[in-house]
mmCIF file of C-alpha atoms and ligand atoms in Angstrom:
data_model
loop_
_atom_site.group_PDB
_atom_site.id
_atom_site.type_symbol
_atom_site.label_atom_id
_atom_site.label_comp_id
_atom_site.label_asym_id
_atom_site.label_seq_id
_atom_site.Cartn_x
_atom_site.Cartn_y
_atom_site.Cartn_z
ATOM 1 C CA UNK A 101 79.990 -135.069 -65.727
ATOM 2 C CA UNK A 102 76.591 -135.575 -64.056
ATOM 3 C CA UNK A 103 77.982 -134.558 -60.705
ATOM 4 C CA UNK A 104 79.526 -131.462 -62.210
ATOM 5 C CA UNK A 105 76.217 -130.458 -63.792
ATOM 6 C CA UNK A 106 74.279 -131.146 -60.603
ATOM 7 C CA UNK A 107 76.626 -129.020 -58.552
ATOM 8 C CA UNK A 108 76.491 -126.187 -61.052
ATOM 9 C CA UNK A 109 72.678 -126.381 -60.938
ATOM 10 C CA UNK A 110 72.812 -126.327 -57.123
ATOM 11 C CA UNK A 111 75.079 -123.283 -57.149
ATOM 12 C CA UNK A 112 72.822 -121.477 -59.625
ATOM 13 C CA UNK A 113 69.698 -122.391 -57.631
ATOM 14 C CA UNK A 114 71.294 -121.035 -54.489
ATOM 15 C CA UNK A 115 72.362 -117.883 -56.272
ATOM 16 C CA UNK A 116 68.919 -117.305 -57.821
ATOM 17 C CA UNK A 117 67.398 -117.972 -54.387
ATOM 18 C CA UNK A 118 69.439 -115.145 -52.931
ATOM 19 C CA UNK A 119 68.301 -112.769 -55.638
ATOM 20 C CA UNK A 120 64.597 -113.679 -55.407
ATOM 21 C CA UNK A 121 64.692 -113.394 -51.618
ATOM 22 C CA UNK A 122 65.481 -109.735 -52.136
ATOM 23 C CA UNK A 123 69.005 -110.320 -51.008
ATOM 24 C CA UNK A 124 70.055 -108.673 -54.241
ATOM 25 C CA UNK A 125 73.574 -107.329 -54.135
ATOM 26 C CA UNK A 126 73.087 -103.585 -53.864
ATOM 27 C CA UNK A 127 76.469 -102.729 -52.531
ATOM 28 C CA UNK A 128 79.617 -102.878 -54.609
ATOM 29 C CA UNK A 129 80.898 -105.634 -52.310
ATOM 30 C CA UNK A 130 77.930 -107.802 -53.230
ATOM 31 C CA UNK A 131 78.309 -106.929 -56.899
ATOM 32 C CA UNK A 132 81.885 -108.202 -56.682
ATOM 33 C CA UNK A 133 80.562 -111.276 -54.946
ATOM 34 C CA UNK A 134 78.059 -112.094 -57.682
ATOM 35 C CA UNK A 135 80.586 -111.349 -60.403
ATOM 36 C CA UNK A 136 83.205 -113.568 -58.746
ATOM 37 C CA UNK A 137 80.668 -116.326 -58.359
ATOM 38 C CA UNK A 138 79.874 -116.278 -62.061
ATOM 39 C CA UNK A 139 83.592 -116.207 -62.859
ATOM 40 C CA UNK A 140 84.043 -119.289 -60.652
ATOM 41 C CA UNK A 141 81.157 -121.035 -62.385
ATOM 42 C CA UNK A 142 82.609 -120.145 -65.747
ATOM 43 C CA UNK A 143 85.937 -121.733 -64.786
ATOM 44 C CA UNK A 144 84.110 -124.862 -63.653
ATOM 45 C CA UNK A 145 82.121 -125.089 -66.877
ATOM 46 C CA UNK A 146 85.205 -124.488 -69.009
ATOM 47 C CA UNK A 147 86.925 -127.294 -67.065
ATOM 48 C CA UNK A 148 89.533 -125.170 -65.355
ATOM 49 C CA UNK A 149 88.948 -126.543 -61.847
ATOM 50 C CA UNK A 150 92.079 -125.035 -60.253
ATOM 51 C CA UNK A 151 91.013 -121.497 -61.183
ATOM 52 C CA UNK A 152 87.460 -122.293 -60.058
ATOM 53 C CA UNK A 153 88.782 -123.475 -56.679
ATOM 54 C CA UNK A 154 90.824 -120.246 -56.293
ATOM 55 C CA UNK A 155 87.784 -118.115 -57.096
ATOM 56 C CA UNK A 156 85.487 -119.936 -54.688
ATOM 57 C CA UNK A 157 88.086 -119.848 -51.911
ATOM 58 C CA UNK A 158 88.444 -116.072 -52.447
ATOM 59 C CA UNK A 159 84.656 -115.759 -52.198
ATOM 60 C CA UNK A 160 84.608 -117.358 -48.789
ATOM 61 C CA UNK A 161 86.566 -114.417 -47.431
ATOM 62 C CA UNK A 162 83.596 -112.256 -48.429
ATOM 63 C CA UNK A 163 80.655 -114.324 -47.273
ATOM 64 C CA UNK A 164 80.607 -117.307 -44.937
ATOM 65 C CA UNK A 165 77.100 -118.175 -46.156
ATOM 66 C CA UNK A 166 78.779 -120.003 -49.000
ATOM 67 C CA UNK A 167 79.884 -122.813 -46.683
ATOM 68 C CA UNK A 168 77.295 -125.271 -48.030
ATOM 69 C CA UNK A 169 78.320 -124.466 -51.605
ATOM 70 C CA UNK A 170 81.984 -125.009 -50.773
ATOM 71 C CA UNK A 171 81.144 -128.318 -49.130
ATOM 72 C CA UNK A 172 79.197 -129.322 -52.247
ATOM 73 C CA UNK A 173 82.136 -128.330 -54.422
ATOM 74 C CA UNK A 174 84.584 -130.295 -52.244
ATOM 75 C CA UNK A 175 82.260 -133.295 -52.399
ATOM 76 C CA UNK A 176 82.148 -132.979 -56.186
ATOM 77 C CA UNK A 177 85.939 -132.969 -56.501
ATOM 78 C CA UNK A 178 86.271 -135.965 -54.173
ATOM 79 C CA UNK A 179 83.682 -137.891 -56.192
ATOM 80 C CA UNK A 180 85.641 -137.101 -59.356
ATOM 81 C CA UNK A 181 88.758 -138.530 -57.693
ATOM 82 C CA UNK A 182 90.354 -135.077 -57.416
ATOM 83 C CA UNK A 183 91.065 -135.494 -53.719
ATOM 84 C CA UNK A 184 93.822 -132.871 -53.483
ATOM 85 C CA UNK A 185 91.416 -130.125 -54.611
ATOM 86 C CA UNK A 186 88.774 -131.360 -52.184
ATOM 87 C CA UNK A 187 91.354 -131.248 -49.375
ATOM 88 C CA UNK A 188 92.305 -127.651 -50.293
ATOM 89 C CA UNK A 189 88.688 -126.523 -50.182
ATOM 90 C CA UNK A 190 87.945 -128.233 -46.870
ATOM 91 C CA UNK A 191 91.190 -127.119 -45.189
ATOM 92 C CA UNK A 192 90.436 -123.562 -46.250
ATOM 93 C CA UNK A 193 86.934 -123.840 -44.789
ATOM 94 C CA UNK A 194 88.183 -125.140 -41.434
ATOM 95 C CA UNK A 195 90.644 -122.251 -41.186
ATOM 96 C CA UNK A 196 87.842 -119.599 -41.402
ATOM 97 C CA UNK A 197 87.156 -118.074 -37.958
ATOM 98 C CA UNK A 198 83.597 -117.037 -38.889
ATOM 99 C CA UNK A 199 82.353 -120.663 -39.110
ATOM 100 C CA UNK A 200 79.916 -121.942 -36.511
ATOM 101 C CA UNK A 201 80.958 -124.986 -34.439
ATOM 102 C CA UNK A 202 78.636 -127.236 -36.426
ATOM 103 C CA UNK A 203 79.913 -125.918 -39.771
ATOM 104 C CA UNK A 204 83.538 -126.528 -38.702
ATOM 105 C CA UNK A 205 82.668 -130.085 -37.624
ATOM 106 C CA UNK A 206 80.946 -130.678 -40.960
ATOM 107 C CA UNK A 207 84.043 -129.442 -42.832
ATOM 108 C CA UNK A 208 86.267 -131.658 -40.617
ATOM 109 C CA UNK A 209 84.050 -134.645 -41.443
ATOM 110 C CA UNK A 210 84.416 -133.850 -45.146
ATOM 111 C CA UNK A 211 88.197 -133.510 -44.803
ATOM 112 C CA UNK A 212 88.291 -136.876 -43.012
ATOM 113 C CA UNK A 213 86.435 -138.379 -45.982
ATOM 114 C CA UNK A 214 88.979 -136.813 -48.351
ATOM 115 C CA UNK A 215 91.891 -138.430 -46.514
ATOM 116 C CA UNK A 216 90.009 -141.725 -46.340
ATOM 117 C CA UNK A 217 89.484 -141.511 -50.117
ATOM 118 C CA UNK A 218 93.190 -140.746 -50.572
ATOM 119 C CA UNK A 219 94.122 -143.770 -48.435
ATOM 120 C CA UNK A 220 95.771 -141.624 -45.719
ATOM 121 C CA UNK A 221 94.013 -143.587 -43.008
ATOM 122 C CA UNK A 222 95.813 -142.342 -39.881
ATOM 123 C CA UNK A 223 95.035 -138.699 -40.657
ATOM 124 C CA UNK A 224 91.436 -139.573 -41.572
ATOM 125 C CA UNK A 225 91.084 -141.478 -38.293
ATOM 126 C CA UNK A 226 92.310 -138.525 -36.181
ATOM 127 C CA UNK A 227 89.897 -136.097 -37.895
ATOM 128 C CA UNK A 228 86.937 -138.451 -37.589
ATOM 129 C CA UNK A 229 87.668 -139.138 -33.910
ATOM 130 C CA UNK A 230 87.545 -135.341 -33.398
ATOM 131 C CA UNK A 231 84.175 -135.222 -35.165
ATOM 132 C CA UNK A 232 82.831 -138.128 -33.087
ATOM 133 C CA UNK A 233 83.957 -136.386 -29.900
ATOM 134 C CA UNK A 234 82.169 -133.154 -30.869
ATOM 135 C CA UNK A 235 78.793 -134.926 -30.812
ATOM 136 C CA UNK A 236 77.679 -133.524 -34.196
ATOM 137 C CA UNK A 237 77.486 -135.846 -37.235
ATOM 138 C CA UNK A 238 78.263 -138.742 -34.874
ATOM 139 C CA UNK A 239 76.689 -141.547 -36.937
ATOM 140 C CA UNK A 240 78.445 -140.379 -40.131
ATOM 141 C CA UNK A 241 81.813 -140.198 -38.336
ATOM 142 C CA UNK A 242 81.328 -143.664 -36.788
ATOM 143 C CA UNK A 243 80.447 -145.197 -40.189
ATOM 144 C CA UNK A 244 83.640 -143.783 -41.707
ATOM 145 C CA UNK A 245 85.727 -144.886 -38.703
ATOM 146 C CA UNK A 246 84.300 -148.375 -39.157
ATOM 147 C CA UNK A 247 85.446 -148.318 -42.767
ATOM 148 C CA UNK A 248 88.965 -147.362 -41.623
ATOM 149 C CA UNK A 249 89.165 -150.088 -38.942
ATOM 150 C CA UNK A 250 87.929 -152.687 -41.427
ATOM 151 C CA UNK A 251 90.596 -151.639 -43.920
ATOM 152 C CA UNK A 252 93.254 -151.725 -41.192
ATOM 153 C CA UNK A 253 91.888 -155.017 -39.817
ATOM 154 C CA UNK A 254 91.627 -153.440 -36.357
ATOM 155 C CA UNK A 255 88.806 -155.730 -35.297
ATOM 156 C CA UNK A 256 88.593 -154.825 -31.589
ATOM 157 C CA UNK A 257 88.229 -151.144 -32.518
ATOM 158 C CA UNK A 258 85.711 -152.078 -35.216
ATOM 159 C CA UNK A 259 83.592 -153.914 -32.610
ATOM 160 C CA UNK A 260 83.706 -150.884 -30.314
ATOM 161 C CA UNK A 261 82.679 -148.457 -33.077
ATOM 162 C CA UNK A 262 79.968 -150.789 -34.453
ATOM 163 C CA UNK A 263 78.404 -151.086 -30.981
ATOM 164 C CA UNK A 264 78.373 -147.297 -30.632
ATOM 165 C CA UNK A 265 76.893 -146.924 -34.122
ATOM 166 C CA UNK A 266 74.179 -149.440 -33.204
ATOM 167 C CA UNK A 267 73.224 -147.309 -30.182
ATOM 168 C CA UNK A 268 73.316 -144.004 -32.060
ATOM 169 C CA UNK A 269 71.563 -144.990 -35.281
ATOM 170 C CA UNK A 270 69.321 -147.915 -34.278
ATOM 171 C CA UNK A 271 70.907 -149.676 -37.237
ATOM 172 C CA UNK A 272 71.471 -153.363 -36.500
ATOM 173 C CA UNK A 273 75.178 -154.198 -36.648
ATOM 174 C CA UNK A 274 75.024 -157.753 -35.269
ATOM 175 C CA UNK A 275 76.004 -159.427 -38.568
ATOM 176 C CA UNK A 276 79.137 -157.263 -38.869
ATOM 177 C CA UNK A 277 80.050 -157.598 -35.165
ATOM 178 C CA UNK A 278 79.813 -161.399 -35.433
ATOM 179 C CA UNK A 279 82.114 -161.252 -38.475
ATOM 180 C CA UNK A 280 84.638 -159.112 -36.575
ATOM 181 C CA UNK A 281 84.664 -161.833 -33.923
ATOM 182 C CA UNK A 282 85.284 -164.437 -36.654
ATOM 183 C CA UNK A 283 88.208 -162.334 -37.911
ATOM 184 C CA UNK A 284 89.580 -162.206 -34.352
ATOM 185 C CA UNK A 285 89.099 -165.974 -34.076
ATOM 186 C CA UNK A 286 91.119 -166.622 -37.245
ATOM 187 C CA UNK A 287 93.875 -164.244 -36.120
ATOM 188 C CA UNK A 288 94.010 -165.652 -32.570
ATOM 189 C CA UNK A 289 94.137 -169.234 -33.845
ATOM 190 C CA UNK A 290 97.049 -168.324 -36.094
ATOM 191 C CA UNK A 291 98.971 -166.806 -33.189
ATOM 192 C CA UNK A 292 97.933 -168.797 -30.125
ATOM 193 C CA UNK A 293 96.045 -171.882 -31.319
ATOM 194 C CA UNK A 294 92.436 -173.010 -31.613
ATOM 195 C CA UNK A 295 91.745 -173.341 -27.897
ATOM 196 C CA UNK A 296 92.158 -169.619 -27.237
ATOM 197 C CA UNK A 297 90.382 -168.675 -30.460
ATOM 198 C CA UNK A 298 87.228 -170.694 -29.688
ATOM 199 C CA UNK A 299 85.781 -168.005 -27.423
ATOM 200 C CA UNK A 300 85.517 -165.592 -30.381
ATOM 201 C CA UNK A 301 83.525 -168.125 -32.410
ATOM 202 C CA UNK A 302 81.217 -168.727 -29.454
ATOM 203 C CA UNK A 303 80.774 -164.979 -29.067
ATOM 204 C CA UNK A 304 80.049 -164.639 -32.812
ATOM 205 C CA UNK A 305 77.273 -167.233 -32.520
ATOM 206 C CA UNK A 306 75.771 -165.522 -29.470
ATOM 207 C CA UNK A 307 75.714 -162.168 -31.323
ATOM 208 C CA UNK A 308 74.423 -163.646 -34.589
ATOM 209 C CA UNK A 309 72.930 -167.129 -34.245
ATOM 210 C CA UNK A 310 72.925 -167.386 -38.060
ATOM 211 C CA UNK A 311 76.645 -166.739 -38.409
ATOM 212 C CA UNK A 312 77.462 -169.441 -40.971
ATOM 213 C CA UNK A 313 81.114 -168.502 -40.988
ATOM 214 C CA UNK A 314 81.516 -169.241 -37.252
ATOM 215 C CA UNK A 315 79.936 -172.698 -37.702
ATOM 216 C CA UNK A 316 82.118 -173.471 -40.734
ATOM 217 C CA UNK A 317 85.250 -172.387 -38.836
ATOM 218 C CA UNK A 318 84.244 -174.520 -35.863
ATOM 219 C CA UNK A 319 83.758 -177.567 -38.113
ATOM 220 C CA UNK A 320 87.142 -176.920 -39.749
ATOM 221 C CA UNK A 321 88.950 -176.810 -36.416
ATOM 222 C CA UNK A 322 87.072 -179.864 -35.109
ATOM 223 C CA UNK A 323 88.122 -181.830 -38.194
ATOM 224 C CA UNK A 324 91.728 -180.743 -37.565
ATOM 225 C CA UNK A 325 91.442 -182.159 -34.031
ATOM 226 C CA UNK A 326 89.868 -185.382 -35.368
ATOM 227 C CA UNK A 327 86.578 -184.662 -33.559
ATOM 228 C CA UNK A 328 84.384 -185.711 -36.507
ATOM 229 C CA UNK A 329 81.196 -186.182 -34.479
ATOM 230 C CA UNK A 330 81.315 -182.604 -33.263
ATOM 231 C CA UNK A 331 82.234 -181.390 -36.775
ATOM 232 C CA UNK A 332 79.105 -183.080 -38.169
ATOM 233 C CA UNK A 333 77.026 -181.171 -35.587
ATOM 234 C CA UNK A 334 78.626 -177.862 -36.628
ATOM 235 C CA UNK A 335 78.074 -178.619 -40.333
ATOM 236 C CA UNK A 336 74.413 -179.550 -39.735
ATOM 237 C CA UNK A 337 74.048 -176.197 -37.969
ATOM 238 C CA UNK A 338 75.244 -174.453 -41.161
ATOM 239 C CA UNK A 339 72.397 -176.114 -43.099
ATOM 240 C CA UNK A 340 69.900 -174.812 -40.518
ATOM 241 C CA UNK A 341 71.469 -171.324 -40.467
ATOM 242 C CA UNK A 342 71.401 -170.839 -44.232
ATOM 243 C CA UNK A 343 70.714 -173.684 -46.702
ATOM 244 C CA UNK A 344 72.365 -171.578 -49.443
ATOM 245 C CA UNK A 345 75.695 -172.709 -47.937
ATOM 246 C CA UNK A 346 75.008 -176.447 -48.397
ATOM 247 C CA UNK A 347 77.620 -176.573 -51.227
ATOM 248 C CA UNK A 348 80.232 -175.581 -48.599
ATOM 249 C CA UNK A 349 79.149 -178.395 -46.285
ATOM 250 C CA UNK A 350 79.052 -181.409 -48.624
ATOM 251 C CA UNK A 351 82.787 -182.117 -48.885
ATOM 252 C CA UNK A 352 83.736 -181.871 -45.172
ATOM 253 C CA UNK A 353 80.547 -183.758 -44.266
ATOM 254 C CA UNK A 354 81.575 -186.614 -46.615
ATOM 255 C CA UNK A 355 85.021 -186.685 -45.001
ATOM 256 C CA UNK A 356 83.620 -186.810 -41.442
ATOM 257 C CA UNK A 357 81.211 -189.681 -42.202
ATOM 258 C CA UNK A 358 83.959 -191.553 -44.032
ATOM 259 C CA UNK A 359 86.328 -191.202 -41.058
ATOM 260 C CA UNK A 360 83.577 -192.490 -38.763
ATOM 261 C CA UNK A 361 82.761 -195.336 -41.177
ATOM 262 C CA UNK A 362 79.166 -194.083 -41.509
ATOM 263 C CA UNK A 363 78.699 -193.942 -45.283
ATOM 264 C CA UNK A 364 74.977 -194.750 -44.949
ATOM 265 C CA UNK A 365 74.457 -191.777 -42.626
ATOM 266 C CA UNK A 366 76.116 -189.530 -45.212
ATOM 267 C CA UNK A 367 73.700 -190.715 -47.934
ATOM 268 C CA UNK A 368 70.754 -190.130 -45.573
ATOM 269 C CA UNK A 369 72.045 -186.614 -44.940
ATOM 270 C CA UNK A 370 72.320 -185.929 -48.697
ATOM 271 C CA UNK A 371 68.825 -187.304 -49.353
ATOM 272 C CA UNK A 372 67.408 -185.071 -46.624
ATOM 273 C CA UNK A 373 69.131 -182.053 -48.210
ATOM 274 C CA UNK A 374 67.715 -183.011 -51.611
ATOM 275 C CA UNK A 375 64.206 -182.806 -50.136
ATOM 276 C CA UNK A 376 64.657 -179.771 -47.846
ATOM 277 C CA UNK A 377 66.934 -177.544 -49.930
ATOM 278 C CA UNK A 378 67.811 -179.144 -53.275
ATOM 279 C CA UNK A 379 70.920 -177.866 -55.027
ATOM 280 C CA UNK A 380 73.322 -179.259 -57.569
ATOM 281 C CA UNK A 381 76.132 -179.992 -55.097
ATOM 282 C CA UNK A 382 73.829 -182.477 -53.382
ATOM 283 C CA UNK A 383 72.862 -184.070 -56.724
ATOM 284 C CA UNK A 384 76.529 -184.461 -57.682
ATOM 285 C CA UNK A 385 77.480 -185.910 -54.293
ATOM 286 C CA UNK A 386 74.567 -188.357 -54.430
ATOM 287 C CA UNK A 387 75.427 -189.343 -58.000
ATOM 288 C CA UNK A 388 78.953 -190.185 -56.792
ATOM 289 C CA UNK A 389 77.553 -192.337 -53.977
ATOM 290 C CA UNK A 390 75.156 -194.114 -56.371
ATOM 291 C CA UNK A 391 78.036 -194.641 -58.806
ATOM 292 C CA UNK A 392 80.062 -196.423 -56.129
ATOM 293 C CA UNK A 393 77.191 -198.464 -54.695
ATOM 294 C CA UNK A 394 74.968 -199.253 -57.708
ATOM 295 C CA UNK A 395 77.111 -198.609 -60.772
ATOM 296 C CA UNK A 396 77.299 -196.147 -63.603
ATOM 297 C CA UNK A 397 73.884 -196.830 -65.224
ATOM 298 C CA UNK A 398 72.016 -196.041 -61.985
ATOM 299 C CA UNK A 399 74.107 -192.893 -61.429
ATOM 300 C CA UNK A 400 73.428 -191.695 -65.000
ATOM 301 C CA UNK A 401 69.695 -192.297 -64.614
ATOM 302 C CA UNK A 402 69.652 -190.383 -61.329
ATOM 303 C CA UNK A 403 71.450 -187.314 -62.788
ATOM 304 C CA UNK A 404 69.181 -187.318 -65.879
ATOM 305 C CA UNK A 405 66.074 -187.412 -63.638
ATOM 306 C CA UNK A 406 67.359 -184.520 -61.561
ATOM 307 C CA UNK A 407 68.125 -182.488 -64.691
ATOM 308 C CA UNK A 408 64.489 -182.724 -65.768
ATOM 309 C CA UNK A 409 63.343 -180.975 -62.593
ATOM 310 C CA UNK A 410 66.406 -178.752 -62.059
ATOM 311 C CA UNK A 411 68.174 -177.830 -65.312
ATOM 312 C CA UNK A 412 71.793 -177.036 -64.592
ATOM 313 C CA UNK A 413 74.995 -176.493 -66.546
ATOM 314 C CA UNK A 414 77.153 -178.403 -64.035
ATOM 315 C CA UNK A 415 74.548 -181.179 -63.966
ATOM 316 C CA UNK A 416 74.673 -181.441 -67.757
ATOM 317 C CA UNK A 417 78.460 -181.602 -67.578
ATOM 318 C CA UNK A 418 78.222 -184.483 -65.115
ATOM 319 C CA UNK A 419 75.590 -186.289 -67.203
ATOM 320 C CA UNK A 420 77.768 -186.111 -70.316
ATOM 321 C CA UNK A 421 80.709 -187.409 -68.310
ATOM 322 C CA UNK A 422 78.713 -190.421 -67.110
ATOM 323 C CA UNK A 423 76.961 -191.074 -70.427
ATOM 324 C CA UNK A 424 80.306 -191.005 -72.217
ATOM 325 C CA UNK A 425 81.476 -193.984 -70.182
ATOM 326 C CA UNK A 426 78.384 -195.933 -71.237
ATOM 327 C CA UNK A 427 78.899 -195.161 -74.947
ATOM 328 C CA UNK A 428 81.090 -196.487 -77.714
ATOM 329 C CA UNK A 429 82.398 -195.467 -81.133
ATOM 330 C CA UNK A 430 81.347 -192.151 -82.660
ATOM 331 C CA UNK A 431 78.779 -191.487 -79.878
ATOM 332 C CA UNK A 432 81.585 -191.655 -77.307
ATOM 333 C CA UNK A 433 83.756 -189.391 -79.454
ATOM 334 C CA UNK A 434 80.979 -186.805 -79.823
ATOM 335 C CA UNK A 435 80.210 -186.900 -76.108
ATOM 336 C CA UNK A 436 83.886 -186.281 -75.423
ATOM 337 C CA UNK A 437 83.698 -183.170 -77.649
ATOM 338 C CA UNK A 438 80.602 -181.980 -75.781
ATOM 339 C CA UNK A 439 82.300 -182.703 -72.488
ATOM 340 C CA UNK A 440 85.253 -180.522 -73.490
ATOM 341 C CA UNK A 441 82.878 -177.654 -74.284
ATOM 342 C CA UNK A 442 80.955 -177.863 -70.989
ATOM 343 C CA UNK A 443 84.290 -178.200 -69.189
ATOM 344 C CA UNK A 444 85.488 -174.906 -70.680
ATOM 345 C CA UNK A 445 82.204 -173.133 -69.930
ATOM 346 C CA UNK A 446 82.043 -174.303 -66.313
ATOM 347 C CA UNK A 447 85.707 -173.433 -65.697
ATOM 348 C CA UNK A 448 84.986 -169.818 -66.616
ATOM 349 C CA UNK A 449 81.873 -169.528 -64.460
ATOM 350 C CA UNK A 450 81.996 -167.783 -61.069
ATOM 351 C CA UNK A 451 81.025 -169.877 -58.060
ATOM 352 C CA UNK A 452 79.925 -167.156 -55.621
ATOM 353 C CA UNK A 453 77.859 -164.010 -56.109
ATOM 354 C CA UNK A 454 76.978 -161.070 -53.873
ATOM 355 C CA UNK A 455 73.216 -160.850 -53.401
ATOM 356 C CA UNK A 456 73.474 -157.108 -52.968
ATOM 357 C CA UNK A 457 75.763 -155.798 -55.730
ATOM 358 C CA UNK A 458 76.199 -158.838 -57.974
ATOM 359 C CA UNK A 459 79.993 -159.080 -57.516
ATOM 360 C CA UNK A 460 80.932 -162.593 -58.602
ATOM 361 C CA UNK A 461 84.052 -164.731 -58.398
ATOM 362 C CA UNK A 462 85.507 -168.103 -57.556
ATOM 363 C CA UNK A 463 86.474 -167.204 -53.973
ATOM 364 C CA UNK A 464 84.023 -166.881 -51.084
ATOM 365 C CA UNK A 465 84.485 -163.395 -49.599
ATOM 366 C CA UNK A 466 82.744 -162.825 -46.272
ATOM 367 C CA UNK A 467 83.161 -159.090 -46.869
ATOM 368 C CA UNK A 468 82.055 -158.329 -50.431
ATOM 369 C CA UNK A 469 84.893 -156.574 -52.329
ATOM 370 C CA UNK A 470 82.256 -154.777 -54.432
ATOM 371 C CA UNK A 471 79.817 -153.264 -51.921
ATOM 372 C CA UNK A 472 81.686 -153.940 -48.622
ATOM 373 C CA UNK A 473 78.769 -155.816 -47.058
ATOM 374 C CA UNK A 474 79.311 -158.743 -44.751
ATOM 375 C CA UNK A 475 77.703 -162.100 -45.499
ATOM 376 C CA UNK A 476 76.175 -160.928 -48.790
ATOM 377 C CA UNK A 477 78.179 -163.315 -50.975
ATOM 378 C CA UNK A 478 76.800 -166.836 -51.319
ATOM 379 C CA UNK A 479 77.259 -169.897 -53.549
ATOM 380 C CA UNK A 480 75.457 -169.415 -56.885
ATOM 381 C CA UNK A 481 72.397 -171.625 -57.299
ATOM 382 C CA UNK A 482 70.183 -172.403 -60.271
ATOM 383 C CA UNK A 483 71.018 -172.954 -63.949
ATOM 384 C CA UNK A 484 74.631 -171.792 -63.697
ATOM 385 C CA UNK A 485 75.138 -172.667 -60.030
ATOM 386 C CA UNK A 486 76.781 -175.507 -58.179
HETATM 387 ZN ZN1 ZN B 276 78.462 -156.835 -52.898
#
């Protein structure tokens, strides 16, 4: 409704502008024009969009100065999800011989957006490639093409377009380009094996030295090959790249040290994390180590201490679990009840959240499903975090 009102205001402002500029319709042709415009507006306001579209299309025959208004109207319909109407308006615009080259390119760009919105990606791609070739609206066309190639998982094309966009707009695309290389790495490994896929991970790390995903993939593949020493190096790199991803590192790190028979090294690693970038995953992993080495009382004391400085729902859940094993009788029964409650609450909680749009879930998405940003989703920290 807001968009509708804004567009109507824009149309009225434009119309009043024409009148105040002295461009008052003196001739009968212009009188028809102003009358038709008001009829079109009336249809829009009375929510008869098809009749409004017909009226505005008829107007274009009279005066090509209405191009901007038609583009605004097409944009409005697309935003409202009425893509077919938007397509009609934009196709009609493109067919007008009186349009300038730039106006036709702008209408083609808009039509490309319509088809993209309708999910007709091949047609959208062809139109947007035409726009990109024309030289006008290049950055806009490249951004939309990038969207298409991401949806189609055409990563080589996405890299090509992102590099061009970087040159045209001065907008840094290195995070996305590194992610495209990670996507290519995953795909190549699936088809041809890890050896051939490695080069994409290396390229990702050259393009974006903080590409956590490339380091995590490397560690995963090294563990598969039984190269635990190298995997530890890759996992330590993740901690340096972005400590927010420590929760992703703990489990594979524990496995690597266990396979190498270096349990003490693992505890040293956890203790270092607790000092440098404390998070609950580290507390829980350390509590498990203390439980095995020093017993349940020491582990309980450690978790309770940590909860004082870093209150946390998952930490409380763990504390109740440990305390329950130290209790008897009705205290044990009550702790079991409490444990059931915290269990239910933690099960419902998301594990990852996008720092940009707030999209949250239990799966780590490198491309946020909410705002379509790469590397914006991270493990949740703090009171409700891991
Ligand atoms: Zn997001």
